[in-house]
Coordinates of N, CA and C in Angstrom, one line a residue:
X1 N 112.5 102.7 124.6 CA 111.5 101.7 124.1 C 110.9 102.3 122.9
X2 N 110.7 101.2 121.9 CA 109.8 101.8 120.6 C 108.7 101.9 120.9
X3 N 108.2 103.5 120.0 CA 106.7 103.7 120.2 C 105.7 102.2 119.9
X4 N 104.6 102.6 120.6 CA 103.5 101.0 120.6 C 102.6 101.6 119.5
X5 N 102.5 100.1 118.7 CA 101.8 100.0 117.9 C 100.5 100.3 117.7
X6 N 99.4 101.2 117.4 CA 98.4 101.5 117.8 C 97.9 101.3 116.3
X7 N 96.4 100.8 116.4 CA 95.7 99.9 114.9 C 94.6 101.2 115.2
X8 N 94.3 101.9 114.7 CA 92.4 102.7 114.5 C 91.3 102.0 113.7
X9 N 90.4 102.1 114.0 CA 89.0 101.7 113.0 C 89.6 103.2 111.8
X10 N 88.9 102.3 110.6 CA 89.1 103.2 109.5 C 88.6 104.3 109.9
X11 N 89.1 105.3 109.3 CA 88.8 106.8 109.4 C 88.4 107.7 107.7
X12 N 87.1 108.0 107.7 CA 87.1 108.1 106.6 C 87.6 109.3 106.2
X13 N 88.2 110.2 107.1 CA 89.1 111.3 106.4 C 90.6 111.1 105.8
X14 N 90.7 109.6 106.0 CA 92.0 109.5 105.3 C 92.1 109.9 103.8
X15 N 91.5 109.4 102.9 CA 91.7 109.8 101.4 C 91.7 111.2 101.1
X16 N 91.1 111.5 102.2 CA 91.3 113.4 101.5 C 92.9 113.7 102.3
X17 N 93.3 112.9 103.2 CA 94.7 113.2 103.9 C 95.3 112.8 102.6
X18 N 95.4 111.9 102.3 CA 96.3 111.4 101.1 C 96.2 112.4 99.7
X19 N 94.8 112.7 99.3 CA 94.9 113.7 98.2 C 95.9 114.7 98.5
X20 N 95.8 115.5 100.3 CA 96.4 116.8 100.7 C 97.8 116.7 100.0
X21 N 98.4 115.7 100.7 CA 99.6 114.6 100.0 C 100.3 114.8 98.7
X22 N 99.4 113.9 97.8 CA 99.1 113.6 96.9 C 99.5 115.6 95.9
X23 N 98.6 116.0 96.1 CA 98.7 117.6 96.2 C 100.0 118.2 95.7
X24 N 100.5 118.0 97.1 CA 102.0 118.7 97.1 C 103.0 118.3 96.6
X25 N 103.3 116.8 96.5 CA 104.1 116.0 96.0 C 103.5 116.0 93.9
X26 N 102.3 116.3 93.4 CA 102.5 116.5 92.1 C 102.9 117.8 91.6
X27 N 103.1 119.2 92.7 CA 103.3 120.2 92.4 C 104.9 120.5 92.1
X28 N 105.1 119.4 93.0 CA 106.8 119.5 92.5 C 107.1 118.4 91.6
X29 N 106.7 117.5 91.6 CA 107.5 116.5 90.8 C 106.4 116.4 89.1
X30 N 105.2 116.7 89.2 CA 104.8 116.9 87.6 C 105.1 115.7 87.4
X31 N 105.3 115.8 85.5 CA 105.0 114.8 85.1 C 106.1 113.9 85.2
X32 N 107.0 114.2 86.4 CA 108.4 112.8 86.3 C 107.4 111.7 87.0
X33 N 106.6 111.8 88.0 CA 106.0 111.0 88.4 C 104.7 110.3 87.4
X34 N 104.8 109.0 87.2 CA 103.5 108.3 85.9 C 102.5 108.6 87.2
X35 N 102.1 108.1 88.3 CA 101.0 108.0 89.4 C 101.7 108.3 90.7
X36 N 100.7 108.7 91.5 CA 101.3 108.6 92.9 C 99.8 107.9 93.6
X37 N 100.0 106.7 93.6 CA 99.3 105.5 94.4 C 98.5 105.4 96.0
X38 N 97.7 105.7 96.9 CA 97.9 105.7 98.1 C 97.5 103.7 98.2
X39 N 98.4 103.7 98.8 CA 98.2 102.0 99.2 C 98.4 102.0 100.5
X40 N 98.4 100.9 101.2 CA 98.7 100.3 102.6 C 97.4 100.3 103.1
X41 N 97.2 99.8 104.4 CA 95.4 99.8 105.2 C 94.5 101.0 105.2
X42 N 95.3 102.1 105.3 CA 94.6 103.6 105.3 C 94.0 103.7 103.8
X43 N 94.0 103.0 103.2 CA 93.9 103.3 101.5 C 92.5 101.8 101.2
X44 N 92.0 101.4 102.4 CA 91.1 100.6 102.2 C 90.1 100.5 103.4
X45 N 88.8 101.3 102.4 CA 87.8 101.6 103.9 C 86.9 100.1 104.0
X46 N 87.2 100.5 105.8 CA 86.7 99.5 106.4 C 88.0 98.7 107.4
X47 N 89.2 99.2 106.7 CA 90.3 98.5 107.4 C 90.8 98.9 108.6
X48 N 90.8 98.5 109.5 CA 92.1 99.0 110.8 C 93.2 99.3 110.7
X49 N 93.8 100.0 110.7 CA 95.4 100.7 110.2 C 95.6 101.3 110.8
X50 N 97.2 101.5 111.0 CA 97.8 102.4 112.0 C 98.2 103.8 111.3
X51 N 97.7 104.7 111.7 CA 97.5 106.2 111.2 C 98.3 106.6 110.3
X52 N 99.0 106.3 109.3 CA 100.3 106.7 108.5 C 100.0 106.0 107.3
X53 N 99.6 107.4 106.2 CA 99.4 106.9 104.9 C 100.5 106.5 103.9
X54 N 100.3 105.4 103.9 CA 101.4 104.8 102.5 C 101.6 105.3 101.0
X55 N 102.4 105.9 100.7 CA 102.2 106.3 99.2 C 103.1 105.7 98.5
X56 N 103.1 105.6 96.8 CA 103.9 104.9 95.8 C 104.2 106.0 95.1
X57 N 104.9 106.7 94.8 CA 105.3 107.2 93.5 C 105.6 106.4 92.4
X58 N 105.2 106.4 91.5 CA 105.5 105.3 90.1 C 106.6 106.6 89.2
X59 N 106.8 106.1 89.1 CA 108.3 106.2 88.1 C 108.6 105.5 86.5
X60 N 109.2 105.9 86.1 CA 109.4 105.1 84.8 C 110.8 105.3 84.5
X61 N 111.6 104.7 85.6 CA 112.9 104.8 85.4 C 114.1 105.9 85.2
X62 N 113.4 107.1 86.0 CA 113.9 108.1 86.4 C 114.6 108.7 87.9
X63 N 114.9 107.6 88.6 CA 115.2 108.0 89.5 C 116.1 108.8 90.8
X64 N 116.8 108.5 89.9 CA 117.9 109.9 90.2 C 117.5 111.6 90.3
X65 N 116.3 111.5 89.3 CA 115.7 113.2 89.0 C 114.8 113.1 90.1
X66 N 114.0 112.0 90.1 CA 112.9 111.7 91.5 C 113.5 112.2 92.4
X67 N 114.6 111.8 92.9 CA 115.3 112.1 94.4 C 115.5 112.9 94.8
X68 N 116.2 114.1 93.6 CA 116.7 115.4 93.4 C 115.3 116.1 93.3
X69 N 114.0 115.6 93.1 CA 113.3 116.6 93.3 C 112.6 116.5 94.4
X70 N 112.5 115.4 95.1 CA 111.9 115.0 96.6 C 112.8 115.8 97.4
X71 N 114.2 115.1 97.4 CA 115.3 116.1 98.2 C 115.1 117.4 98.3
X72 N 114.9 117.9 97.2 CA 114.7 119.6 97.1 C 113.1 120.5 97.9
X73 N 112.3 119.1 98.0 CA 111.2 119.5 98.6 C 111.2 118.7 100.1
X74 N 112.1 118.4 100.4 CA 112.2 118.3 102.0 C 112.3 116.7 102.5
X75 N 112.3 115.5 101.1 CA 112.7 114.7 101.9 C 113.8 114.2 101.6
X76 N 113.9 113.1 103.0 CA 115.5 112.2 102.5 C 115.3 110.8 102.0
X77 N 116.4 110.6 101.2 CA 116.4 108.8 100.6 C 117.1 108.3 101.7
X78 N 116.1 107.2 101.9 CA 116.8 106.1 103.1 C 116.8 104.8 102.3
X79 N 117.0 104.9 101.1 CA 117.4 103.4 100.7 C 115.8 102.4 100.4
X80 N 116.8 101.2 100.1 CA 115.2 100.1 99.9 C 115.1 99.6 101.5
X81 N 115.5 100.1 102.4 CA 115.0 99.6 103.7 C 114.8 98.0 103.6
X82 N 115.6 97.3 102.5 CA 115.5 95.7 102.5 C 114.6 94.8 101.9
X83 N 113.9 96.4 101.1 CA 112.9 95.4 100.0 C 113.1 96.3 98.8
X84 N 113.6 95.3 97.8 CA 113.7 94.9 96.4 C 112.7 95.8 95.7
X85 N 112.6 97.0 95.4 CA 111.7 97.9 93.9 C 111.4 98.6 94.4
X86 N 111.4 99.0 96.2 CA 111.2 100.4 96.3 C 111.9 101.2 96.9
X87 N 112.2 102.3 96.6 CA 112.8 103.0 97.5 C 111.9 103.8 98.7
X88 N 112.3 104.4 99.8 CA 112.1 104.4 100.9 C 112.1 106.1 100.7
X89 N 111.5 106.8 101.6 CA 111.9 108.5 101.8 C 111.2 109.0 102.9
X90 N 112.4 109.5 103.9 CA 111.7 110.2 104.9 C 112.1 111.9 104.9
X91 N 111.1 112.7 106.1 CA 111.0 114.1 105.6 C 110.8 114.3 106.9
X92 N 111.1 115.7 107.2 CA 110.9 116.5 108.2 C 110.2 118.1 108.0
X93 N 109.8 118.3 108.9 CA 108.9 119.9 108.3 C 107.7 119.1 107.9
X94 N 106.8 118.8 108.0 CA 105.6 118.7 107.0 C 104.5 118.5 108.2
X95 N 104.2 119.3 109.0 CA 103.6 119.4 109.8 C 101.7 119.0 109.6
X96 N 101.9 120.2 108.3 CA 100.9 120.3 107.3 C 100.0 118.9 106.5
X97 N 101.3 118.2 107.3 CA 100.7 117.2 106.1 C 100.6 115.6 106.9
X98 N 99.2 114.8 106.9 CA 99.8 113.9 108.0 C 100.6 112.8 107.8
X99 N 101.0 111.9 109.0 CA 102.3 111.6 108.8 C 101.6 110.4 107.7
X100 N 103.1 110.1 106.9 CA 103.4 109.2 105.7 C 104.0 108.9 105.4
X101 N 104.2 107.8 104.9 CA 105.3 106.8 104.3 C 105.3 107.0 103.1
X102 N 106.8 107.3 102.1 CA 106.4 107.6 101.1 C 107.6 106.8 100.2
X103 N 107.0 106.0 99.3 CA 107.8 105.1 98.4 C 108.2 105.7 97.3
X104 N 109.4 105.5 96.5 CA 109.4 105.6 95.2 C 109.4 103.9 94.5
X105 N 108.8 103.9 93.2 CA 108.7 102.7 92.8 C 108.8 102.7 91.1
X106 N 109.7 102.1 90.4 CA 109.6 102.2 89.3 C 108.1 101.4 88.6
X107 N 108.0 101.5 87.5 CA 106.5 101.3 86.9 C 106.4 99.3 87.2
X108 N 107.6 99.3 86.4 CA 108.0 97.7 86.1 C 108.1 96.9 87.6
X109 N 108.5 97.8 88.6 CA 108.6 97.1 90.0 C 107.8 95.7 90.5
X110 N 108.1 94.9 90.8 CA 107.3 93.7 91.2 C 106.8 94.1 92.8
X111 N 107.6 94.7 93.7 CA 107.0 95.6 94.8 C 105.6 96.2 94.6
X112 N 105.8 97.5 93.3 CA 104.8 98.1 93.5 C 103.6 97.3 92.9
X113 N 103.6 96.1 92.1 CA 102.6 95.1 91.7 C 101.8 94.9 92.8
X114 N 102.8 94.0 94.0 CA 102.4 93.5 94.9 C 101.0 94.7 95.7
X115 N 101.9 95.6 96.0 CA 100.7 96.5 97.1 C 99.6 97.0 96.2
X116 N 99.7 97.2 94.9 CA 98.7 97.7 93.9 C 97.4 96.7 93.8
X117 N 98.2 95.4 93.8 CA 97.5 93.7 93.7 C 96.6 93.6 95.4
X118 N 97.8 93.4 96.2 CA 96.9 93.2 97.6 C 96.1 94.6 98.2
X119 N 96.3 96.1 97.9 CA 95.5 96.6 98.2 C 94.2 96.5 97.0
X120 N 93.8 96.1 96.1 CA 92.6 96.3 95.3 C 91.9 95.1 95.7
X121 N 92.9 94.2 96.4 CA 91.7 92.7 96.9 C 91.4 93.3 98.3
X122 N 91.9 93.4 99.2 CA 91.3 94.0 100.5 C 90.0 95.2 100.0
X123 N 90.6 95.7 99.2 CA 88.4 96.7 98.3 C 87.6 95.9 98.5
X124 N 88.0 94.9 97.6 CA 86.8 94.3 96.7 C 86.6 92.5 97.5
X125 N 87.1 92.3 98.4 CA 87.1 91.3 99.0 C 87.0 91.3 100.8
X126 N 85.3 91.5 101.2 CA 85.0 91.9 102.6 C 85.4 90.5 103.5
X127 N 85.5 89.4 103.2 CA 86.3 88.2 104.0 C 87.9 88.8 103.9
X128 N 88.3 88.7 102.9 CA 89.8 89.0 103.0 C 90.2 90.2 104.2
X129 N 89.6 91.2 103.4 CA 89.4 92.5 104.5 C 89.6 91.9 105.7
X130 N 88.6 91.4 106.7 CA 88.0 91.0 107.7 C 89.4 90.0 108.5
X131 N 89.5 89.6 107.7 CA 90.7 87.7 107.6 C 91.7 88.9 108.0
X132 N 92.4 89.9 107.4 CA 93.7 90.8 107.6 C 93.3 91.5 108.8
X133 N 92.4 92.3 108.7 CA 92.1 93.0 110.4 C 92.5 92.0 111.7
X134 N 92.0 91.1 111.3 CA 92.1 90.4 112.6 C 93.7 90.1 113.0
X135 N 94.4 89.2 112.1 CA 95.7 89.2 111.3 C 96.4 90.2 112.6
X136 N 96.2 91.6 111.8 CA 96.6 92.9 112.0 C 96.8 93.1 113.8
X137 N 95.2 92.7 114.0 CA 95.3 92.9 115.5 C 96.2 92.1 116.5
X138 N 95.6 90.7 115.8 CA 96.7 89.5 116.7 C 98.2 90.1 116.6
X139 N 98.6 90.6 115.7 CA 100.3 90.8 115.3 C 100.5 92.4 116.3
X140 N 99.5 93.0 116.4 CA 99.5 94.3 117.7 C 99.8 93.8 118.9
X141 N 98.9 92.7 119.0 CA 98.5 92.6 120.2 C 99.8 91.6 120.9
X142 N 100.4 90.8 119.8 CA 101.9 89.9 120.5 C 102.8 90.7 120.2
X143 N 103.0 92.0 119.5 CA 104.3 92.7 119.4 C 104.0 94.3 119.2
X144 N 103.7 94.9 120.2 CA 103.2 95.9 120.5 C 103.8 97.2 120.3
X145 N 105.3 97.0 120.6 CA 106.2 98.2 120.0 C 108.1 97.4 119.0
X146 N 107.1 96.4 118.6 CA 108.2 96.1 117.7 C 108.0 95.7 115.8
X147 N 107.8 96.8 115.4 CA 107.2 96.8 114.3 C 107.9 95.8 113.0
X148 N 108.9 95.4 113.3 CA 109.4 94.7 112.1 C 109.1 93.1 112.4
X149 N 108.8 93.1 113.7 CA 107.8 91.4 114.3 C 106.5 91.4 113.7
X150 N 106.1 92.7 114.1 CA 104.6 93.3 114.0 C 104.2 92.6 112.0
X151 N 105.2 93.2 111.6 CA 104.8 93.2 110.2 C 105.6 91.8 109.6
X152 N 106.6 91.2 110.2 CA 106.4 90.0 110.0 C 106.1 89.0 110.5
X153 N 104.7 89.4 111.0 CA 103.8 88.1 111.4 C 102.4 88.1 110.9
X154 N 103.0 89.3 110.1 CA 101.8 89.5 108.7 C 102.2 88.8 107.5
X155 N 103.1 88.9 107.4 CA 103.5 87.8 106.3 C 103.1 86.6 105.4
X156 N 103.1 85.8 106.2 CA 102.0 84.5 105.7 C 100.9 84.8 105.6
X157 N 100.0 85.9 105.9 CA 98.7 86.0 105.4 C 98.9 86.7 104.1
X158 N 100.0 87.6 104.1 CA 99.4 88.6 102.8 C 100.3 87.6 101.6
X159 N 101.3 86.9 101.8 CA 101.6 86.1 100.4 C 100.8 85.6 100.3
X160 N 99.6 85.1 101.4 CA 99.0 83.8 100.7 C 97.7 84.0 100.1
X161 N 97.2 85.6 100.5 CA 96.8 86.2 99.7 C 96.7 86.6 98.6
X162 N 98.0 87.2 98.5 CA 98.7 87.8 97.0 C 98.4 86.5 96.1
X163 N 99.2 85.0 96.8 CA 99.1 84.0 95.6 C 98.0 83.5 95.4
X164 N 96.8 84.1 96.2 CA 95.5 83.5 95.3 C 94.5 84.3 94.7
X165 N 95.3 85.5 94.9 CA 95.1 86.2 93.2 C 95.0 85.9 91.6
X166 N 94.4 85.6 90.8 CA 94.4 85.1 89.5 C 95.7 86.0 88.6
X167 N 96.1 85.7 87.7 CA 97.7 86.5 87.0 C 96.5 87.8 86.6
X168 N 95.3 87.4 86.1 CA 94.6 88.4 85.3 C 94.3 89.7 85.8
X169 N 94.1 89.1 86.9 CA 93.8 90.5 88.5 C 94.5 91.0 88.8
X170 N 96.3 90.6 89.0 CA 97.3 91.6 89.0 C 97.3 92.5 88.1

């Protein structure tokens, strides 16, 4: 059986989990990386999110050197996992470090738009916030250890979000 989905009240030690992150990952990759992003719910206080910080590596079309330098620091490429601009990376050993999801994303990517776009409205927008939490919980609470239900029954809320973003705000 897959592990069950468990949502936390924000935790305000996440952003310093993600700097820790953040940290290690610019010690090896320097300047091939333009930003390394924390996005996803952990990356917006006040949100409920399931314990695992999301990160973006931005890129500028280097990714092959990206990979070879992630690889060499302990993770693996698992592909776009089915979505279009980013790549996927998982790791083992990092005990040190809490658990995370960690993307590569070229600059140009319409992916990394999107999470850059819908995490800065979940900030700055406490109905929206509020509107996704709940979202979030209802999608726990009907699909409890199936996370690709889980996250697409999030769907219609966060495009319909994304599309009532202004072009200027992206």
């Amino acid at each position: 059986m897959a592990h069950r989905i468990i949502l936390e009240e924000y935790d305000p030690a996440w952003p310093a989990e993600f700097e820790k992150i953040k940290r290690e990952l610019d010690s090896v990759l320097g300047s091939t990386a333009l930003a390394i992003e924390h996005v996803g719910s952990t990356s917006v206080p006040g949100l409920v999110a399931k314990p695992i910080i999301d990160i973006d590596v931005v890129i500028d079309g280097c990714f092959d050197e990206t990979r070879r330098i992630l690889e060499s620091a302990g993770y693996r490429h698992e592909g776009n996992l089915g979505i279009e601009g980013r790549e996927a990376f998982s790791y083992v050993a990092k005990a040190h470090l809490m658990n995370h999801h960690l993307y590569v994303c070229d600059v140009r990517s319409t992916e990394l738009l999107r999470h850059l776009s819908f995490r800065n409205l979940l900030r700055t927008d406490e109905t929206a916030r509020n509107e996704y939490a709940r979202v979030k919980q209802a999608a726990a609470a009907l699909h409890p250890h199936d996370v690709d239900a889980y996250t697409s029954s999030k769907g219609p809320f966060v495009e319909n979000a994304l599309s009532s973003i202004p072009p200027s705000r992206r």
